[in-house]
């Protein structure tokens, strides 16, 4: 499977010659175009409309109604989206990604407050916004060794539809920084924006069609953006985290020969041998 | 990780604007006074006292003013308790303080809730809190501004996707009064 071609006028373009695995290791993310079939995405979008309680065409959505949403749903509350997350093509990618460590989405025990969940991200047209991509991005809080983040597009978007942007290769800079400041960490991770860290490349915007999927590293700088596309298209996507079934016992793998997951966390060690 | 002054400067917010202007009547008013802060909320929620959870935040903001750019470090916390059925959120205290680091010194800035408040959490786990904040800076002693905090209460009682919007009128010293507009977007 190849990293897909962008449909956007990007400042940074994905190298189509790279396979998604090496792309993820080097750049901290990969895009898998059309990984999930349109029919399933259509069902999931219907489910999203039900959850949001707005059946109007997406082009009629705006920042007032239904407004921007970042809503979390637990396993079982949105079966069509649960099914999307369990899509065989995505599972196949994740098996490759985690290798012998295998993967899981979290407990499905209804009594577990930390159980499996996803976030529905809705970023509709904002009449007051400007067409721009934010310049810095941030790294999320939480252990950067916990797995990877998946974003599944449910709707077609255009440039400046409020898409997520990713800063290619910034996960390597962040790893270097952590290695140099490792005495400060006791296992927790606050995340942040780290303006002093150089972003080697301009951001790449995830302009999507339904079924396009991005996997992104937990140390990769990324950002939400204003939604003000010419065609008023709204960004509607599902964001879910996936974890290794067998977690890393060390904070940082010392081997560059392991799974995509392990290799993407081994940059600093590798570059200093 | 324990927050320290050295760590605090790692956080960042994209832009703060602080500008004055002259109106048609000859008096000086603040034509634009907007603060947009990208707050970073810590992942860990700690129990600061029995049944009360605390989530800390930090940000560095660049304040653009007629005198030049200032750099401010913001830090603070929200302390809260959630009912067992996740239907209510009891906010004990929300407090943020901005300290001058570099550039023109606009004085320390602080805003905090007036008291405790109880809010409903929707069936979708989203909440929207309307609170009054006391705003203090070198020209104001507890001016009152209005704030809306939005976010999601997870079943593990973490607060996620927190955003705030704060508006109000504050004194500007010799410049009269001005409108403050402060936004902290949800990070996602």
XYZ file of C-alpha atoms in Angstrom:
461
model
C 0.000 0.000 0.000
C 1.380 3.401 -0.925
C 1.039 6.719 0.832
C -1.667 8.514 -1.096
C -1.570 11.536 -3.286
C -2.827 14.724 -1.835
C -5.784 16.426 -3.456
C -4.901 19.783 -1.931
C -2.569 22.557 -3.060
C -0.125 21.656 -0.354
C 2.900 23.437 0.856
C 4.321 20.027 1.713
C 3.602 17.049 -0.480
C 3.638 13.398 0.347
C 6.257 11.349 -1.443
C 4.213 8.820 -3.378
C 7.198 6.600 -3.862
C 7.288 5.856 -0.164
C 5.280 3.040 1.319
C 3.100 4.047 4.242
C 5.282 2.259 6.774
C 8.532 4.044 6.033
C 6.566 7.263 5.596
C 5.194 6.933 9.098
C 8.605 6.163 10.585
C 10.284 9.121 8.919
C 7.518 11.717 8.912
C 5.417 10.613 11.879
C 2.223 10.058 9.936
C 0.862 8.388 6.832
C -2.284 8.735 4.790
C -4.149 5.743 3.432
C -6.484 6.941 0.711
C -9.780 5.127 0.346
C -8.869 2.527 2.945
C -12.474 2.168 4.075
C -15.256 1.724 1.547
C -17.710 4.485 0.876
C -20.844 2.555 1.855
C -19.574 1.983 5.352
C -18.519 5.622 5.636
C -21.967 6.675 4.490
C -23.557 4.625 7.284
C -21.117 6.103 9.773
C -21.910 9.631 8.577
C -25.623 8.917 9.030
C -24.815 7.813 12.547
C -22.834 11.000 13.110
C -25.805 13.060 11.902
C -28.018 11.215 14.367
C -25.585 11.873 17.205
C -25.329 15.534 16.255
C -29.066 15.734 15.600
C -28.731 17.641 12.343
C -29.830 16.091 9.043
C -29.238 19.131 6.830
C -26.659 18.971 4.031
C -23.169 19.470 5.418
C -22.763 22.630 3.330
C -25.570 24.184 5.392
C -23.837 23.467 8.665
C -22.004 26.347 10.239
C -20.231 27.378 13.402
C -23.542 28.372 14.994
C -25.576 25.268 14.150
C -24.595 22.565 14.777
C -21.385 24.344 15.807
C -17.950 22.920 16.290
C -18.053 19.586 18.104
C -15.473 17.456 19.864
C -17.724 14.824 21.336
C -16.618 11.567 22.919
C -18.670 8.369 22.528
C -18.064 5.067 24.205
C -18.142 1.625 22.673
C -21.677 0.549 21.842
C -23.153 4.021 21.567
C -22.584 4.343 17.820
C -22.527 0.854 16.267
C -21.953 2.047 12.694
C -18.860 3.956 13.788
C -17.675 1.059 15.956
C -17.941 -1.070 12.831
C -15.941 1.477 10.885
C -13.157 1.330 13.449
C -13.145 -2.476 13.207
C -12.973 -2.452 9.401
C -10.858 -5.387 8.155
C -8.652 -3.139 6.001
C -7.835 -0.932 8.972
C -7.219 -3.982 11.160
C -4.801 -5.288 8.558
C -2.878 -2.027 8.600
C -2.766 -2.044 12.390
C -1.527 -5.634 12.513
C 1.370 -4.570 10.315
C 1.885 -1.393 12.294
C 2.184 -3.093 15.694
C 3.688 -6.392 14.517
C 4.180 -8.919 17.283
C 2.960 -6.475 19.868
C -0.560 -6.793 18.393
C -3.145 -4.092 19.052
C -6.342 -3.257 20.892
C -8.740 -0.317 21.135
C -9.319 -0.578 24.867
C -11.647 -2.438 27.168
C -15.249 -2.998 26.080
C -16.345 -3.589 29.664
C -19.167 -1.143 30.250
C -18.105 -0.672 33.873
C -14.606 0.466 32.942
C -14.482 4.291 32.907
C -11.367 4.153 30.716
C -12.963 1.857 28.177
C -12.826 2.085 24.431
C -14.082 5.331 22.982
C -13.743 7.625 20.025
C -14.149 11.326 19.406
C -16.354 12.768 16.704
C -14.788 15.922 15.323
C -17.039 18.310 13.477
C -15.654 21.554 12.127
C -18.339 23.285 10.063
C -18.051 26.442 8.008
C -17.272 29.521 10.058
C -18.310 32.723 8.317
C -16.058 34.755 10.576
C -12.931 32.686 10.029
C -10.043 33.303 7.677
C -8.648 30.813 5.196
C -5.452 29.924 6.966
C -3.463 27.086 8.449
C -2.143 27.617 11.947
C 1.636 27.851 12.008
C 2.805 25.902 15.056
C 0.576 23.040 16.105
C 0.940 21.157 19.366
C 1.740 17.743 20.789
C -0.976 16.089 22.841
C -0.517 15.246 26.480
C -0.373 11.619 27.584
C 2.331 9.013 27.157
C 3.878 9.249 23.687
C 4.598 5.515 23.868
C 0.960 4.475 24.144
C 0.295 3.667 20.498
C -0.941 5.718 17.593
C -3.854 8.002 16.712
C -6.194 7.270 13.832
C -8.366 9.758 12.043
C -11.038 8.499 9.641
C -12.691 10.980 7.280
C -16.462 10.613 7.010
C -17.020 13.450 4.563
C -15.318 15.067 1.622
C -13.356 18.178 2.478
C -11.581 20.908 0.559
C -8.539 23.008 1.423
C -9.316 25.151 4.475
C -12.314 23.032 5.483
C -10.987 23.027 9.031
C -8.854 20.000 8.334
C -6.160 18.740 10.667
C -2.620 19.647 9.680
C 0.459 17.605 10.530
C 4.045 18.858 10.693
C 6.137 16.227 8.886
C 9.087 14.845 10.812
C 8.431 16.916 13.928
C 8.125 13.727 16.010
C 11.892 13.261 15.530
C 12.670 16.706 16.916
C 10.384 16.014 19.859
C 12.150 12.719 20.570
C 15.498 14.444 20.521
C 14.163 17.040 22.931
C 12.798 14.393 25.282
C 16.087 12.521 25.243
C 17.895 15.692 26.213
C 15.428 16.432 29.004
C 14.610 12.910 30.118
C 15.526 13.650 33.709
C 12.474 15.912 33.847
C 9.989 13.154 33.127
C 8.512 10.733 35.557
C 6.347 8.889 33.055
C 3.732 11.573 32.560
C 3.772 13.924 29.628
C 2.187 17.377 29.528
C 2.316 17.937 25.764
C 2.570 21.496 24.543
C 3.514 23.698 21.622
C 7.279 24.048 22.118
C 7.874 27.086 19.915
C 11.634 26.698 20.285
C 11.569 23.396 18.403
C 12.098 23.798 14.708
C 9.400 22.535 12.356
C 11.514 21.305 9.481
C 8.643 21.397 7.013
C 5.452 23.403 6.588
C 2.253 21.631 7.630
C 0.492 19.062 5.505
C -3.279 19.451 5.395
C -5.464 16.354 5.507
C -7.859 17.189 2.683
C -9.989 14.095 2.530
C -12.547 11.981 0.832
C -14.753 9.624 2.831
C -12.765 6.584 3.868
C -9.368 8.256 3.838
C -7.406 7.464 6.979
C -4.424 9.099 8.674
C -2.267 7.420 11.293
C -0.242 9.869 13.380
C 2.505 9.578 15.955
C 1.819 10.860 19.458
C 4.879 13.118 19.307
C 3.945 14.684 15.992
C 2.971 18.341 16.019
C -0.492 18.824 14.582
C -3.270 21.371 14.666
C -6.936 21.991 14.116
C -7.646 24.870 11.743
C -10.311 27.445 10.920
C -13.080 26.187 8.637
C -13.721 28.547 5.776
C -13.578 26.630 2.503
C -14.994 28.181 -0.667
C -17.529 25.374 -0.975
C -18.471 25.536 2.737
C -17.547 21.881 3.140
C -17.428 20.758 6.763
C -14.809 18.514 8.225
C -16.429 15.481 9.871
C -14.117 12.768 11.129
C -13.659 10.109 13.764
C -10.580 10.103 15.939
C -9.618 6.999 17.868
C -6.539 5.837 19.700
C -5.137 2.342 19.337
C -2.755 0.697 21.762
C -0.249 -2.149 21.656
C -1.655 -5.317 23.214
C 1.816 -5.838 24.646
C 2.994 -2.381 25.754
C 6.551 -1.227 25.573
C 8.335 -2.146 28.762
C 10.875 0.588 28.193
C 10.018 4.161 27.416
C 11.960 4.023 24.204
C 12.763 0.973 22.097
C 16.425 0.454 21.416
C 15.864 -1.511 18.256
C 15.364 -0.091 14.804
C 14.380 -3.499 13.500
C 11.004 -3.891 15.143
C 7.479 -2.944 14.118
C 6.546 0.370 12.529
C 5.412 1.421 15.998
C 8.802 0.667 17.545
C 10.838 2.079 14.686
C 8.931 5.357 14.864
C 10.031 5.701 18.491
C 13.682 4.822 17.942
C 14.905 7.876 16.083
C 17.109 9.418 18.678
C 18.874 6.194 19.610
C 19.377 5.334 15.989
C 20.779 8.706 15.039
C 23.283 8.627 17.877
C 24.882 5.273 17.233
C 6.296 15.732 35.420
C 6.467 18.575 37.893
C 5.796 21.974 36.369
C 8.636 24.386 36.901
C 9.426 27.844 35.671
C 11.821 26.371 33.158
C 9.111 24.134 31.788
C 6.550 26.853 31.669
C 8.341 28.719 28.938
C 7.961 25.768 26.645
C 4.270 26.357 26.312
C 3.025 28.763 23.779
C 0.021 30.637 22.568
C -0.147 32.026 19.078
C -1.199 35.578 19.422
C -2.398 38.157 21.838
C -3.456 41.597 20.726
C -3.569 44.601 22.958
C -4.093 47.816 21.069
C -5.464 51.207 21.810
C -6.977 53.796 19.517
C -8.679 57.162 19.508
C -12.396 57.484 18.944
C -14.192 60.288 17.132
C -14.932 62.089 20.370
C -11.284 62.592 21.120
C -11.164 60.217 24.026
C -8.793 57.312 23.978
C -10.532 53.955 23.924
C -9.332 50.492 23.302
C -10.275 49.638 19.758
C -8.979 46.118 19.946
C -8.108 44.139 23.004
C -8.172 40.508 22.181
C -6.282 37.676 23.715
C -6.216 34.283 22.053
C -4.336 31.794 24.149
C -3.630 28.246 23.173
C -3.786 26.662 26.591
C -2.156 23.324 27.199
C -3.985 21.291 29.795
C -2.029 18.592 31.538
C -3.095 15.025 30.830
C -3.066 13.985 34.425
C -5.928 14.795 36.709
C -4.855 14.809 40.324
C -6.951 14.770 43.461
C -5.979 17.961 45.237
C -8.214 17.205 48.201
C -10.812 14.606 48.999
C -13.206 14.295 46.085
C -11.848 17.387 44.316
C -9.943 16.919 41.081
C -7.504 19.368 39.595
C -6.370 19.833 36.046
C -3.552 22.281 35.456
C -2.916 24.436 32.448
C -0.089 26.502 31.067
C 0.593 28.704 28.090
C 2.993 31.254 26.781
C 1.381 34.130 24.942
C 2.875 36.836 22.804
C 1.041 40.104 23.468
C 1.129 42.553 20.597
C 0.789 46.154 21.727
C 1.504 49.627 20.426
C 4.678 49.556 22.504
C 5.901 46.286 20.979
C 5.543 42.591 21.689
C 5.391 41.282 25.217
C 5.756 37.688 26.264
C 3.574 36.387 29.053
C 3.483 33.084 30.839
C 0.015 31.922 31.834
C -0.560 29.175 34.340
C -3.529 28.047 36.347
C -5.920 25.283 37.203
C -9.498 24.197 37.321
C -10.626 22.347 40.422
C -13.835 20.403 40.208
C -15.830 17.433 41.363
C -18.147 15.282 39.272
C -21.151 13.399 40.552
C -21.033 9.611 40.320
C -23.677 9.622 37.587
C -21.586 12.117 35.558
C -24.591 14.423 35.268
C -23.240 17.347 37.232
C -19.974 19.177 37.489
C -19.169 21.164 40.582
C -16.526 23.772 39.770
C -14.690 24.755 42.902
C -12.177 27.134 41.371
C -10.890 28.203 38.003
C -7.900 30.487 38.202
C -5.356 31.693 35.665
C -2.451 34.045 36.187
C -0.351 35.722 33.533
C 3.182 36.807 34.395
C 5.256 39.180 32.329
C 8.383 37.571 30.880
C 9.729 39.869 28.219
C 8.950 43.024 26.255
C 6.719 45.879 27.407
C 5.406 45.166 30.864
C 1.611 45.331 30.936
C 1.519 44.162 34.533
C 0.385 40.856 35.948
C -2.976 39.534 34.795
C -5.197 37.258 36.808
C -8.704 35.969 36.396
C -10.591 33.617 38.661
C -14.068 32.434 39.476
C -16.013 34.337 42.115
C -17.141 31.235 43.940
C -18.279 27.681 43.454
C -20.800 26.741 40.781
C -22.792 23.675 39.818
C -23.420 22.831 36.170
C -25.385 20.208 34.311
C -23.584 17.816 31.989
C -25.553 16.759 28.930
C -26.325 13.206 27.914
C -23.546 13.603 25.339
C -21.172 14.396 28.255
C -20.665 17.930 26.986
C -20.953 20.863 29.348
C -21.211 24.579 28.929
C -20.565 26.703 31.975
C -21.402 30.373 32.202
C -19.371 31.917 34.989
C -18.395 35.334 36.212
C -14.687 35.873 36.541
C -12.884 38.439 38.598
C -10.268 40.109 36.437
C -7.290 41.744 38.095
C -4.467 43.664 36.492
C -2.622 46.845 37.319
C -5.625 48.948 36.368
C -8.324 46.680 37.788
C -9.061 45.159 41.123
C -11.528 42.383 40.549
C -13.338 43.744 37.525
C -16.121 41.385 36.527
C -16.017 39.687 33.131
C -18.185 36.930 31.720
C -16.784 33.608 30.634
C -18.116 30.489 28.979
C -16.222 27.257 29.466
C -17.055 24.365 27.195
C -15.762 20.836 27.276
C -16.465 17.167 27.736
C -16.576 15.232 30.991
C -15.307 11.718 30.401
C -16.484 8.814 32.505
C -13.049 8.643 34.124
C -13.816 12.218 35.249
C -11.175 13.823 33.091
C -12.141 17.013 31.330
C -11.446 16.932 27.613
C -11.554 19.466 24.769
C -11.805 22.444 27.074
C -12.302 25.815 25.447
C -13.118 29.191 26.950
C -14.478 32.495 25.746
C -14.232 35.510 28.033
C -15.656 38.957 27.458
C -16.119 42.078 29.526
C -15.223 45.681 30.175
C -12.085 46.564 32.067
C -10.418 49.800 33.073
C -7.384 50.868 31.054
C -6.010 53.459 33.429
C -5.635 56.800 31.685
C -7.048 55.257 28.525
C -10.521 54.866 30.012
C -12.254 51.537 29.514
C -11.849 48.781 26.979
C -13.419 45.508 26.042
C -11.498 42.395 26.823
C -12.010 39.415 24.556
C -10.044 36.323 25.446
C -10.354 32.965 23.779
C -8.666 29.680 24.571
C -9.538 27.214 21.820
C -9.894 23.497 22.381
C -6.816 21.670 21.163
C -7.564 18.822 18.769
